[in-house]
GROMACS .gro file of N, CA and C in nm:
model
  351
    1MET      N    1   0.083  -0.103  -0.009
    1MET     CA    2  -0.003  -0.017   0.007
    1MET      C    3   0.083   0.139  -0.003
    2GLU      N    4   0.189   0.077   0.002
    2GLU     CA    5   0.286   0.230   0.010
    2GLU      C    6   0.308   0.297  -0.129
    3ASN      N    7   0.253   0.239  -0.239
    3ASN     CA    8   0.238   0.304  -0.403
    3ASN      C    9   0.129   0.371  -0.372
    4VAL      N   10   0.023   0.380  -0.309
    4VAL     CA   11  -0.095   0.426  -0.289
    4VAL      C   12  -0.107   0.597  -0.264
    5ASN      N   13  -0.149   0.681  -0.390
    5ASN     CA   14  -0.123   0.843  -0.408
    5ASN      C   15  -0.238   0.899  -0.309
    6PHE      N   16  -0.347   0.832  -0.312
    6PHE     CA   17  -0.468   0.927  -0.265
    6PHE      C   18  -0.532   0.797  -0.143
    7THR      N   19  -0.608   0.829  -0.029
    7THR     CA   20  -0.682   0.802   0.051
    7THR      C   21  -0.850   0.848  -0.010
    8PRO      N   22  -0.942   0.752   0.021
    8PRO     CA   23  -1.081   0.792  -0.003
    8PRO      C   24  -1.099   0.910   0.044
    9LYS      N   25  -1.069   0.950   0.166
    9LYS     CA   26  -1.083   1.081   0.206
    9LYS      C   27  -1.014   1.202   0.119
   10GLU      N   28  -0.934   1.185   0.092
   10GLU     CA   29  -0.826   1.278   0.001
   10GLU      C   30  -0.914   1.311  -0.121
   11ILE      N   31  -0.957   1.214  -0.168
   11ILE     CA   32  -1.020   1.213  -0.333
   11ILE      C   33  -1.150   1.277  -0.275
   12LEU      N   34  -1.196   1.285  -0.171
   12LEU     CA   35  -1.360   1.333  -0.154
   12LEU      C   36  -1.312   1.492  -0.100
   13GLN      N   37  -1.221   1.519  -0.044
   13GLN     CA   38  -1.171   1.662  -0.007
   13GLN      C   39  -1.114   1.696  -0.125
   14LYS      N   40  -1.086   1.668  -0.238
   14LYS     CA   41  -1.014   1.734  -0.335
   14LYS      C   42  -1.099   1.848  -0.402
   15GLN      N   43  -1.036   1.990  -0.408
   15GLN     CA   44  -1.127   2.103  -0.457
   15GLN      C   45  -1.024   2.114  -0.597
   16PHE      N   46  -1.137   2.168  -0.700
   16PHE     CA   47  -1.058   2.186  -0.811
   16PHE      C   48  -1.079   2.314  -0.858
   17ARG      N   49  -0.981   2.354  -0.920
   17ARG     CA   50  -0.998   2.548  -0.956
   17ARG      C   51  -1.109   2.535  -1.082
   18GLN      N   52  -1.180   2.643  -1.071
   18GLN     CA   53  -1.278   2.646  -1.192
   18GLN      C   54  -1.251   2.767  -1.276
   19LYS      N   55  -1.250   2.728  -1.401
   19LYS     CA   56  -1.241   2.819  -1.512
   19LYS      C   57  -1.380   2.841  -1.575
   20MET      N   58  -1.376   2.950  -1.658
   20MET     CA   59  -1.469   2.962  -1.730
   20MET      C   60  -1.537   2.860  -1.848
   21ARG      N   61  -1.466   2.795  -1.905
   21ARG     CA   62  -1.469   2.672  -1.987
   21ARG      C   63  -1.434   2.552  -1.908
   22GLY      N   64  -1.502   2.459  -1.863
   22GLY     CA   65  -1.442   2.369  -1.814
   22GLY      C   66  -1.545   2.222  -1.777
   23TYR      N   67  -1.501   2.164  -1.710
   23TYR     CA   68  -1.587   2.037  -1.703
   23TYR      C   69  -1.693   2.058  -1.585
   24ASP      N   70  -1.811   2.023  -1.622
   24ASP     CA   71  -1.933   2.013  -1.508
   24ASP      C   72  -1.891   1.978  -1.343
   25PRO      N   73  -1.919   2.070  -1.267
   25PRO     CA   74  -1.861   2.024  -1.168
   25PRO      C   75  -1.944   1.890  -1.089
   26ASP      N   76  -2.081   1.885  -1.131
   26ASP     CA   77  -2.151   1.798  -1.075
   26ASP      C   78  -2.151   1.680  -1.138
   27ASP      N   79  -2.084   1.676  -1.275
   27ASP     CA   80  -2.042   1.554  -1.330
   27ASP      C   81  -1.891   1.525  -1.239
   28VAL      N   82  -1.816   1.565  -1.240
   28VAL     CA   83  -1.701   1.553  -1.163
   28VAL      C   84  -1.718   1.499  -1.043
   29ASP      N   85  -1.824   1.568  -0.992
   29ASP     CA   86  -1.825   1.528  -0.836
   29ASP      C   87  -1.879   1.372  -0.833
   30SER      N   88  -1.989   1.372  -0.933
   30SER     CA   89  -2.070   1.236  -0.964
   30SER      C   90  -1.964   1.141  -0.980
   31PHE      N   91  -1.875   1.131  -1.077
   31PHE     CA   92  -1.748   1.066  -1.084
   31PHE      C   93  -1.677   1.029  -0.957
   32LEU      N   94  -1.627   1.133  -0.888
   32LEU     CA   95  -1.541   1.082  -0.787
   32LEU      C   96  -1.596   1.038  -0.684
   33ASP      N   97  -1.747   1.054  -0.691
   33ASP     CA   98  -1.809   0.956  -0.576
   33ASP      C   99  -1.796   0.841  -0.589
   34ASN      N  100  -1.810   0.821  -0.732
   34ASN     CA  101  -1.802   0.645  -0.754
   34ASN      C  102  -1.668   0.580  -0.757
   35VAL      N  103  -1.536   0.683  -0.750
   35VAL     CA  104  -1.424   0.624  -0.765
   35VAL      C  105  -1.391   0.615  -0.627
   36ILE      N  106  -1.445   0.677  -0.531
   36ILE     CA  107  -1.459   0.674  -0.399
   36ILE      C  108  -1.483   0.547  -0.338
   37LYS      N  109  -1.604   0.494  -0.389
   37LYS     CA  110  -1.678   0.386  -0.347
   37LYS      C  111  -1.576   0.250  -0.400
   38ASP      N  112  -1.540   0.280  -0.508
   38ASP     CA  113  -1.451   0.209  -0.566
   38ASP      C  114  -1.321   0.163  -0.464
   39TYR      N  115  -1.269   0.273  -0.457
   39TYR     CA  116  -1.130   0.243  -0.375
   39TYR      C  117  -1.153   0.246  -0.262
   40ASP      N  118  -1.273   0.265  -0.191
   40ASP     CA  119  -1.301   0.222  -0.058
   40ASP      C  120  -1.289   0.067  -0.070
   41THR      N  121  -1.388   0.030  -0.167
   41THR     CA  122  -1.410  -0.131  -0.184
   41THR      C  123  -1.261  -0.217  -0.173
   42PHE      N  124  -1.161  -0.149  -0.236
   42PHE     CA  125  -1.025  -0.182  -0.273
   42PHE      C  126  -0.954  -0.198  -0.162
   43VAL      N  127  -0.943  -0.100  -0.089
   43VAL     CA  128  -0.880  -0.092   0.053
   43VAL      C  129  -0.968  -0.208   0.143
   44LYS      N  130  -1.056  -0.215   0.172
   44LYS     CA  131  -1.120  -0.298   0.241
   44LYS      C  132  -1.092  -0.432   0.215
   45GLU      N  133  -1.105  -0.459   0.071
   45GLU     CA  134  -1.054  -0.622   0.052
   45GLU      C  135  -0.906  -0.662   0.068
   46ASN      N  136  -0.845  -0.539   0.020
   46ASN     CA  137  -0.680  -0.577   0.051
   46ASN      C  138  -0.643  -0.572   0.187
   47GLN      N  139  -0.720  -0.516   0.272
   47GLN     CA  140  -0.718  -0.536   0.433
   47GLN      C  141  -0.728  -0.671   0.463
   48ARG      N  142  -0.854  -0.730   0.406
   48ARG     CA  143  -0.908  -0.850   0.432
   48ARG      C  144  -0.799  -0.966   0.400
   49LEU      N  145  -0.760  -0.953   0.284
   49LEU     CA  146  -0.675  -1.047   0.200
   49LEU      C  147  -0.550  -1.048   0.295
   50GLN      N  148  -0.513  -0.957   0.334
   50GLN     CA  149  -0.378  -0.902   0.437
   50GLN      C  150  -0.412  -1.008   0.544
   51GLU      N  151  -0.500  -0.977   0.606
   51GLU     CA  152  -0.528  -1.050   0.748
   51GLU      C  153  -0.552  -1.205   0.697
   52GLU      N  154  -0.601  -1.246   0.629
   52GLU     CA  155  -0.627  -1.401   0.560
   52GLU      C  156  -0.480  -1.431   0.559
   53ASN      N  157  -0.407  -1.373   0.480
   53ASN     CA  158  -0.283  -1.403   0.439
   53ASN      C  159  -0.175  -1.430   0.572
   54GLU      N  160  -0.181  -1.344   0.660
   54GLU     CA  161  -0.129  -1.399   0.799
   54GLU      C  162  -0.179  -1.484   0.862
   55ARG      N  163  -0.341  -1.525   0.848
   55ARG     CA  164  -0.362  -1.607   0.942
   55ARG      C  165  -0.332  -1.755   0.898
   56LEU      N  166  -0.320  -1.776   0.761
   56LEU     CA  167  -0.312  -1.866   0.684
   56LEU      C  168  -0.136  -1.902   0.702
   57LEU      N  169  -0.042  -1.787   0.704
   57LEU     CA  170   0.104  -1.804   0.750
   57LEU      C  171   0.144  -1.865   0.867
   58ALA      N  172   0.018  -1.809   0.925
   58ALA     CA  173   0.037  -1.838   1.087
   58ALA      C  174  -0.014  -2.021   1.074
   59LYS      N  175  -0.099  -2.038   1.027
   59LYS     CA  176  -0.149  -2.220   1.046
   59LYS      C  177  -0.054  -2.279   0.975
   60VAL      N  178   0.033  -2.203   0.865
   60VAL     CA  179   0.169  -2.274   0.790
   60VAL      C  180   0.257  -2.313   0.887
   61ASP      N  181   0.300  -2.242   0.976
   61ASP     CA  182   0.399  -2.233   1.075
   61ASP      C  183   0.356  -2.329   1.174
   62GLU      N  184   0.233  -2.316   1.220
   62GLU     CA  185   0.215  -2.431   1.314
   62GLU      C  186   0.176  -2.558   1.285
   63LEU      N  187   0.135  -2.590   1.161
   63LEU     CA  188   0.156  -2.703   1.112
   63LEU      C  189   0.292  -2.744   1.064
   64THR      N  190   0.378  -2.713   1.023
   64THR     CA  191   0.500  -2.721   0.997
   64THR      C  192   0.594  -2.755   1.136
   65LYS      N  193   0.540  -2.693   1.240
   65LYS     CA  194   0.602  -2.704   1.380
   65LYS      C  195   0.545  -2.882   1.408
   66GLN      N  196   0.444  -2.875   1.403
   66GLN     CA  197   0.382  -3.015   1.434
   66GLN      C  198   0.426  -3.123   1.353
   67VAL      N  199   0.459  -3.117   1.205
   67VAL     CA  200   0.508  -3.225   1.109
   67VAL      C  201   0.654  -3.261   1.167
   68GLN      N  202   0.757  -3.147   1.218
   68GLN     CA  203   0.858  -3.167   1.262
   68GLN      C  204   0.880  -3.218   1.379
   69VAL      N  205   0.787  -3.194   1.503
   69VAL     CA  206   0.767  -3.278   1.624
   69VAL      C  207   0.703  -3.414   1.585
   70GLY      N  208   0.652  -3.445   1.514
   70GLY     CA  209   0.584  -3.607   1.459
   70GLY      C  210   0.722  -3.666   1.411
   71GLY      N  211   0.797  -3.608   1.337
   71GLY     CA  212   0.898  -3.692   1.233
   71GLY      C  213   0.991  -3.705   1.351
   72ALA      N  214   1.015  -3.591   1.418
   72ALA     CA  215   1.116  -3.641   1.535
   72ALA      C  216   1.075  -3.753   1.625
   73GLN      N  217   0.934  -3.748   1.669
   73GLN     CA  218   0.885  -3.863   1.761
   73GLN      C  219   0.931  -3.978   1.676
   74ARG      N  220   0.873  -3.993   1.583
   74ARG     CA  221   0.872  -4.119   1.470
   74ARG      C  222   1.008  -4.186   1.470
   75GLN      N  223   1.111  -4.087   1.458
   75GLN     CA  224   1.230  -4.143   1.442
   75GLN      C  225   1.280  -4.186   1.572
   76THR      N  226   1.253  -4.122   1.698
   76THR     CA  227   1.297  -4.190   1.840
   76THR      C  228   1.212  -4.300   1.835
   77SER      N  229   1.103  -4.331   1.817
   77SER     CA  230   1.007  -4.448   1.832
   77SER      C  231   1.047  -4.568   1.752
   78THR      N  232   1.095  -4.523   1.579
   78THR     CA  233   1.177  -4.657   1.521
   78THR      C  234   1.302  -4.700   1.568
   79THR      N  235   1.375  -4.616   1.618
   79THR     CA  236   1.480  -4.647   1.671
   79THR      C  237   1.495  -4.695   1.827
   80SER      N  238   1.388  -4.693   1.903
   80SER     CA  239   1.394  -4.752   2.014
   80SER      C  240   1.334  -4.886   2.039
   81GLN      N  241   1.251  -4.920   1.927
   81GLN     CA  242   1.164  -5.059   1.924
   81GLN      C  243   1.208  -5.109   1.764
   82PRO      N  244   1.212  -5.243   1.783
   82PRO     CA  245   1.250  -5.317   1.641
   82PRO      C  246   1.114  -5.305   1.565
   83VAL      N  247   1.151  -5.287   1.436
   83VAL     CA  248   1.025  -5.258   1.344
   83VAL      C  249   0.987  -5.411   1.279
   84SER      N  250   0.875  -5.459   1.331
   84SER     CA  251   0.782  -5.573   1.297
   84SER      C  252   0.740  -5.574   1.153
   85SER      N  253   0.789  -5.690   1.077
   85SER     CA  254   0.745  -5.696   0.933
   85SER      C  255   0.580  -5.745   0.938
   86ALA      N  256   0.571  -5.805   1.038
   86ALA     CA  257   0.448  -5.916   1.031
   86ALA      C  258   0.294  -5.763   1.045
   87THR      N  259   0.185  -5.830   0.891
   87THR     CA  260   0.097  -5.731   0.953
   87THR      C  261   0.003  -5.794   1.018
   88ASN      N  262  -0.123  -5.728   1.041
   88ASN     CA  263  -0.251  -5.778   1.139
   88ASN      C  264  -0.285  -5.906   1.058
   89MET      N  265  -0.319  -5.910   0.940
   89MET     CA  266  -0.328  -6.054   0.833
   89MET      C  267  -0.241  -6.149   0.898
   90ASP      N  268  -0.115  -6.168   0.859
   90ASP     CA  269  -0.032  -6.253   0.909
   90ASP      C  270  -0.040  -6.309   1.066
   91ILE      N  271  -0.041  -6.199   1.159
   91ILE     CA  272  -0.068  -6.232   1.276
   91ILE      C  273  -0.196  -6.317   1.296
   92LEU      N  274  -0.304  -6.258   1.221
   92LEU     CA  275  -0.431  -6.359   1.245
   92LEU      C  276  -0.432  -6.485   1.165
   93LYS      N  277  -0.368  -6.529   1.082
   93LYS     CA  278  -0.333  -6.646   1.034
   93LYS      C  279  -0.272  -6.722   1.101
   94ARG      N  280  -0.131  -6.678   1.160
   94ARG     CA  281  -0.075  -6.774   1.231
   94ARG      C  282  -0.154  -6.816   1.334
   95LEU      N  283  -0.218  -6.710   1.408
   95LEU     CA  284  -0.298  -6.730   1.552
   95LEU      C  285  -0.407  -6.856   1.514
   96SER      N  286  -0.475  -6.857   1.356
   96SER     CA  287  -0.531  -6.950   1.321
   96SER      C  288  -0.497  -7.080   1.313
   97ASN      N  289  -0.387  -7.084   1.278
   97ASN     CA  290  -0.306  -7.202   1.228
   97ASN      C  291  -0.265  -7.286   1.393
   98LEU      N  292  -0.221  -7.194   1.478
   98LEU     CA  293  -0.192  -7.242   1.611
   98LEU      C  294  -0.313  -7.293   1.672
   99GLU      N  295  -0.426  -7.211   1.652
   99GLU     CA  296  -0.553  -7.286   1.720
   99GLU      C  297  -0.578  -7.425   1.666
  100ARG      N  298  -0.553  -7.432   1.522
  100ARG     CA  299  -0.587  -7.546   1.496
  100ARG      C  300  -0.514  -7.674   1.495
  101HIS      N  301  -0.376  -7.641   1.544
  101HIS     CA  302  -0.271  -7.735   1.574
  101HIS      C  303  -0.300  -7.785   1.742
  102VAL      N  304  -0.324  -7.690   1.816
  102VAL     CA  305  -0.332  -7.688   1.959
  102VAL      C  306  -0.497  -7.788   1.985
  103PHE      N  307  -0.574  -7.735   1.897
  103PHE     CA  308  -0.731  -7.789   1.923
  103PHE      C  309  -0.769  -7.896   1.871
  104GLY      N  310  -0.683  -7.906   1.714
  104GLY     CA  311  -0.715  -8.010   1.641
  104GLY      C  312  -0.841  -8.027   1.602
  105SER      N  313  -0.922  -8.156   1.583
  105SER     CA  314  -1.048  -8.180   1.531
  105SER      C  315  -1.137  -8.131   1.614
  106GLN      N  316  -1.154  -8.074   1.739
  106GLN     CA  317  -1.265  -7.984   1.792
  106GLN      C  318  -1.275  -7.884   1.718
  107LEU      N  319  -1.187  -7.779   1.652
  107LEU     CA  320  -1.212  -7.686   1.565
  107LEU      C  321  -1.283  -7.717   1.438
  108ASP      N  322  -1.218  -7.833   1.382
  108ASP     CA  323  -1.276  -7.887   1.249
  108ASP      C  324  -1.438  -7.920   1.235
  109ASN      N  325  -1.468  -7.960   1.333
  109ASN     CA  326  -1.613  -8.014   1.399
  109ASN      C  327  -1.708  -7.919   1.406
  110ASP      N  328  -1.646  -7.789   1.424
  110ASP     CA  329  -1.720  -7.685   1.487
  110ASP      C  330  -1.841  -7.615   1.361
  111PRO      N  331  -1.972  -7.614   1.408
  111PRO     CA  332  -2.035  -7.573   1.311
  111PRO      C  333  -2.009  -7.437   1.254
  112ASN      N  334  -2.006  -7.377   1.378
  112ASN     CA  335  -1.947  -7.188   1.366
  112ASN      C  336  -1.823  -7.203   1.305
  113GLU      N  337  -1.801  -7.151   1.204
  113GLU     CA  338  -1.678  -7.156   1.100
  113GLU      C  339  -1.606  -7.027   1.106
  114SER      N  340  -1.661  -6.913   1.173
  114SER     CA  341  -1.639  -6.783   1.181
  114SER      C  342  -1.493  -6.756   1.185
  115HIS      N  343  -1.427  -6.843   1.290
  115HIS     CA  344  -1.303  -6.839   1.334
  115HIS      C  345  -1.201  -6.839   1.212
  116ARG      N  346  -1.231  -6.923   1.128
  116ARG     CA  347  -1.156  -6.950   0.994
  116ARG      C  348  -1.128  -6.822   0.909
  117LEU      N  349  -1.019  -6.839   0.886
  117LEU     CA  350  -0.959  -6.718   0.790
  117LEU      C  351  -0.967  -6.793   0.622
   0.00000   0.00000   0.00000
């Protein structure tokens, strides 16, 4: 906004010299009234966008810090605990096989076969 020459108030208060032949002062005033309205609208929109930009930049900073903290926690947790390559499905299959081996035919004869994978 440092390149702006006039504020809406300055435009409103501007006085022009009158000459014998010149523009109709009422036309000039009417036009300047419309310019002031537009200018004021642009100033308000610019302020709103600057505030939104500041809010979004603060949010980006906050999320960046959270990602950095999460990354640091993830690194410490992976180095302190061994990584298991077994997925939940693998574990369930192994458990099912173990149950069949331990309990044998008792599970094979069970009418409710929901325990099988």
